[in-house]
GROMACS .gro file of C-alpha atoms in nm:
model
  178
    1SER     CA    1 -16.815   0.666   2.408
    2LYS     CA    2 -16.772   0.792   2.058
    3LEU     CA    3 -16.633   0.553   1.804
    4PRO     CA    4 -16.374   0.684   1.627
    5SER     CA    5 -16.493   0.818   1.247
    6LYS     CA    6 -16.441   0.602   0.912
    7ALA     CA    7 -16.155   0.869   0.818
    8GLU     CA    8 -16.013   0.877   1.161
    9ILE     CA    9 -16.009   0.506   1.108
   10MET     CA   10 -15.832   0.563   0.797
   11SER     CA   11 -15.605   0.775   0.863
   12ALA     CA   12 -15.512   0.512   1.173
   13VAL     CA   13 -15.495   0.221   0.939
   14ALA     CA   14 -15.250   0.441   0.684
   15GLU     CA   15 -15.089   0.488   0.985
   16ILE     CA   16 -15.042   0.195   1.091
   17GLU     CA   17 -14.938   0.047   0.737
   18LYS     CA   18 -14.682   0.328   0.729
   19LEU     CA   19 -14.585   0.226   1.055
   20ILE     CA   20 -14.605  -0.167   0.917
   21LYS     CA   21 -14.423  -0.048   0.618
   22ALA     CA   22 -14.176   0.106   0.846
   23ALA     CA   23 -14.104  -0.166   1.042
   24GLN     CA   24 -14.088  -0.366   0.776
   25LYS     CA   25 -13.843  -0.146   0.655
   26GLN     CA   26 -13.659  -0.137   0.950
   27SER     CA   27 -13.653  -0.470   0.985
   28GLU     CA   28 -13.502  -0.564   0.642
   29GLU     CA   29 -13.280  -0.314   0.713
   30ASN     CA   30 -13.213  -0.463   1.039
   31GLU     CA   31 -13.180  -0.798   0.843
   32ASP     CA   32 -12.964  -0.629   0.630
   33ALA     CA   33 -12.777  -0.509   0.843
   34ILE     CA   34 -12.708  -0.838   1.057
   35LYS     CA   35 -12.657  -1.030   0.701
   36LYS     CA   36 -12.387  -0.752   0.635
   37SER     CA   37 -12.294  -0.773   1.006
   38LYS     CA   38 -12.295  -1.127   0.942
   39LYS     CA   39 -12.109  -1.105   0.646
   40GLU     CA   40 -11.833  -0.918   0.757
   41GLU     CA   41 -11.778  -1.107   1.071
   42GLU     CA   42 -11.782  -1.465   0.869
   43GLU     CA   43 -11.509  -1.216   0.604
   44LYS     CA   44 -11.315  -1.136   0.981
   45LYS     CA   45 -11.336  -1.519   1.068
   46ILE     CA   46 -11.202  -1.625   0.670
   47ALA     CA   47 -10.948  -1.324   0.719
   48GLU     CA   48 -10.860  -1.454   1.064
   49ALA     CA   49 -10.853  -1.783   0.947
   50ARG     CA   50 -10.636  -1.737   0.666
   51LYS     CA   51 -10.382  -1.536   0.876
   52VAL     CA   52 -10.327  -1.834   1.098
   53GLU     CA   53 -10.333  -2.087   0.824
   54GLU     CA   54 -10.080  -1.831   0.693
   55ALA     CA   55  -9.897  -1.819   1.023
   56GLU     CA   56  -9.938  -2.225   1.039
   57LYS     CA   57  -9.780  -2.213   0.718
   58GLN     CA   58  -9.522  -2.013   0.787
   59ARG     CA   59  -9.446  -2.214   1.135
   60LEU     CA   60  -9.444  -2.512   0.921
   61ALA     CA   61  -9.248  -2.377   0.672
   62GLU     CA   62  -9.017  -2.237   0.932
   63ALA     CA   63  -8.977  -2.567   1.085
   64GLU     CA   64  -8.929  -2.757   0.747
   65LYS     CA   65  -8.630  -2.487   0.673
   66ARG     CA   66  -8.464  -2.533   1.027
   67LYS     CA   67  -8.527  -2.936   0.972
   68GLU     CA   68  -8.404  -2.932   0.616
   69ASP     CA   69  -8.095  -2.671   0.793
   70GLN     CA   70  -8.025  -2.957   1.050
   71ARG     CA   71  -8.062  -3.242   0.797
   72LYS     CA   72  -7.767  -3.057   0.567
   73GLU     CA   73  -7.592  -3.003   0.893
   74GLU     CA   74  -7.599  -3.349   1.044
   75GLU     CA   75  -7.513  -3.490   0.651
   76LYS     CA   76  -7.225  -3.195   0.642
   77MET     CA   77  -7.116  -3.387   1.007
   78LYS     CA   78  -7.177  -3.747   0.874
   79GLU     CA   79  -6.969  -3.623   0.580
   80THR     CA   80  -6.690  -3.484   0.774
   81SER     CA   81  -6.699  -3.748   1.017
   82GLU     CA   82  -6.661  -4.025   0.708
   83GLN     CA   83  -6.343  -3.773   0.587
   84GLU     CA   84  -6.186  -3.835   0.899
   85ALA     CA   85  -6.242  -4.193   0.907
   86ARG     CA   86  -6.154  -4.239   0.546
   87ASP     CA   87  -5.809  -4.026   0.652
   88GLU     CA   88  -5.771  -4.223   0.979
   89ILE     CA   89  -5.755  -4.535   0.778
   90LYS     CA   90  -5.518  -4.393   0.481
   91SER     CA   91  -5.302  -4.271   0.765
   92ARG     CA   92  -5.318  -4.608   0.922
   93PHE     CA   93  -5.282  -4.766   0.599
   94GLU     CA   94  -4.964  -4.571   0.521
   95VAL     CA   95  -4.790  -4.625   0.843
   96LYS     CA   96  -4.905  -4.998   0.808
   97LYS     CA   97  -4.759  -5.039   0.416
   98GLN     CA   98  -4.453  -4.844   0.520
   99LYS     CA   99  -4.331  -5.109   0.834
  100LEU     CA  100  -4.472  -5.414   0.564
  101GLU     CA  101  -4.226  -5.194   0.290
  102GLU     CA  102  -3.951  -5.177   0.572
  103THR     CA  103  -3.975  -5.539   0.692
  104PHE     CA  104  -3.988  -5.666   0.318
  105ASP     CA  105  -3.680  -5.463   0.200
  106CYS     CA  106  -3.520  -5.582   0.532
  107GLN     CA  107  -3.639  -5.940   0.443
  108LEU     CA  108  -3.514  -5.942   0.108
  109SER     CA  109  -3.209  -5.799   0.193
  110GLN     CA  110  -3.134  -6.069   0.463
  111ALA     CA  111  -3.260  -6.327   0.183
  112LYS     CA  112  -3.019  -6.154  -0.071
  113ALA     CA  113  -2.704  -6.176   0.175
  114GLU     CA  114  -2.817  -6.529   0.272
  115GLU     CA  115  -2.839  -6.632  -0.118
  116LYS     CA  116  -2.474  -6.472  -0.198
  117SER     CA  117  -2.354  -6.667   0.135
  118ARG     CA  118  -2.474  -6.971  -0.048
  119CYS     CA  119  -2.389  -6.927  -0.361
  120ASP     CA  120  -2.025  -6.804  -0.227
  121THR     CA  121  -2.017  -7.134  -0.028
  122VAL     CA  122  -2.158  -7.352  -0.368
  123LEU     CA  123  -1.893  -7.134  -0.604
  124GLU     CA  124  -1.642  -7.203  -0.328
  125THR     CA  125  -1.693  -7.587  -0.353
  126GLU     CA  126  -1.733  -7.627  -0.659
  127VAL     CA  127  -1.393  -7.415  -0.706
  128SER     CA  128  -1.258  -7.642  -0.459
  129GLU     CA  129  -1.363  -7.967  -0.656
  130ALA     CA  130  -1.263  -7.812  -0.954
  131SER     CA  131  -0.928  -7.736  -0.843
  132ALA     CA  132  -0.894  -8.096  -0.686
  133ASN     CA  133  -0.991  -8.238  -0.983
  134LEU     CA  134  -0.729  -8.069  -1.179
  135ASP     CA  135  -0.487  -8.126  -0.964
  136LYS     CA  136  -0.576  -8.521  -0.967
  137SER     CA  137  -0.587  -8.498  -1.367
  138VAL     CA  138  -0.219  -8.278  -1.377
  139ALA     CA  139  -0.097  -8.512  -1.111
  140LYS     CA  140  -0.241  -8.819  -1.353
  141ALA     CA  141  -0.099  -8.637  -1.655
  142ARG     CA  142   0.245  -8.616  -1.436
  143ARG     CA  143   0.245  -9.000  -1.400
  144ASP     CA  144   0.145  -9.039  -1.760
  145LEU     CA  145   0.398  -8.846  -1.905
  146GLU     CA  146   0.655  -9.018  -1.667
  147LYS     CA  147   0.557  -9.378  -1.790
  148SER     CA  148   0.552  -9.236  -2.161
  149LYS     CA  149   0.895  -9.092  -2.085
  150SER     CA  150   0.947  -9.426  -1.945
  151ALA     CA  151   0.848  -9.594  -2.248
  152ALA     CA  152   0.999  -9.364  -2.465
  153GLN     CA  153   1.337  -9.424  -2.290
  154LYS     CA  154   1.340  -9.818  -2.352
  155ILE     CA  155   1.190  -9.783  -2.669
  156THR     CA  156   1.468  -9.569  -2.742
  157LYS     CA  157   1.706  -9.830  -2.596
  158LYS     CA  158   1.546 -10.088  -2.808
  159LEU     CA  159   1.571  -9.885  -3.095
  160ALA     CA  160   1.919  -9.806  -3.035
  161VAL     CA  161   1.983 -10.179  -2.927
  162ALA     CA  162   1.798 -10.306  -3.284
  163GLU     CA  163   2.007 -10.046  -3.474
  164ASN     CA  164   2.360 -10.155  -3.357
  165GLY     CA  165   2.194 -10.509  -3.400
  166TYR     CA  166   2.113 -10.380  -3.752
  167LYS     CA  167   2.453 -10.190  -3.838
  168SER     CA  168   2.672 -10.526  -3.687
  169MET     CA  169   2.431 -10.734  -3.939
  170ILE     CA  170   2.517 -10.475  -4.200
  171GLU     CA  171   2.887 -10.480  -4.150
  172ASN     CA  172   2.871 -10.862  -4.120
  173GLU     CA  173   2.751 -10.877  -4.448
  174GLU     CA  174   3.015 -10.631  -4.595
  175LYS     CA  175   3.286 -10.813  -4.451
  176GLN     CA  176   3.102 -11.182  -4.619
  177ARG     CA  177   3.103 -11.006  -4.954
  178LYS     CA  178   3.455 -10.879  -4.944
   0.00000   0.00000   0.00000
């Protein structure tokens, strides 16, 4: 068997080196391709994760918006309900107030009528008493007047008697002087 020559060996070494370089280059290209592929895959995953995150954010925002809308609707219903309750209370208050005013007016009229009746009775009694007292005073004054008349008549009679006596005395004295 024949050994390969130095040139053949060098040619083979050069060929091997070429193959090694080509293999290394291919290996580097494969690594670069793998890195690029991994990077693209990573970017896809990141993009997908961002899409999922955006979708989740969107879903949460929509859920939050629905929740806020529902809260506003509930608050509006609560306000409406409270307003209806206030209106109902106000209505009942007005009815009660009107009944109380009617009752008060009725009681006031009744009290006025009773007070007028009482005052009329008191006035009637006082007028009756005053009239009776006046009648008594008039009767007493008449009796006093009658007594005074009677006393005046007695005095008038006594004066007439005294005057006659005086005249007689003067006449007697005049007779005695003559």
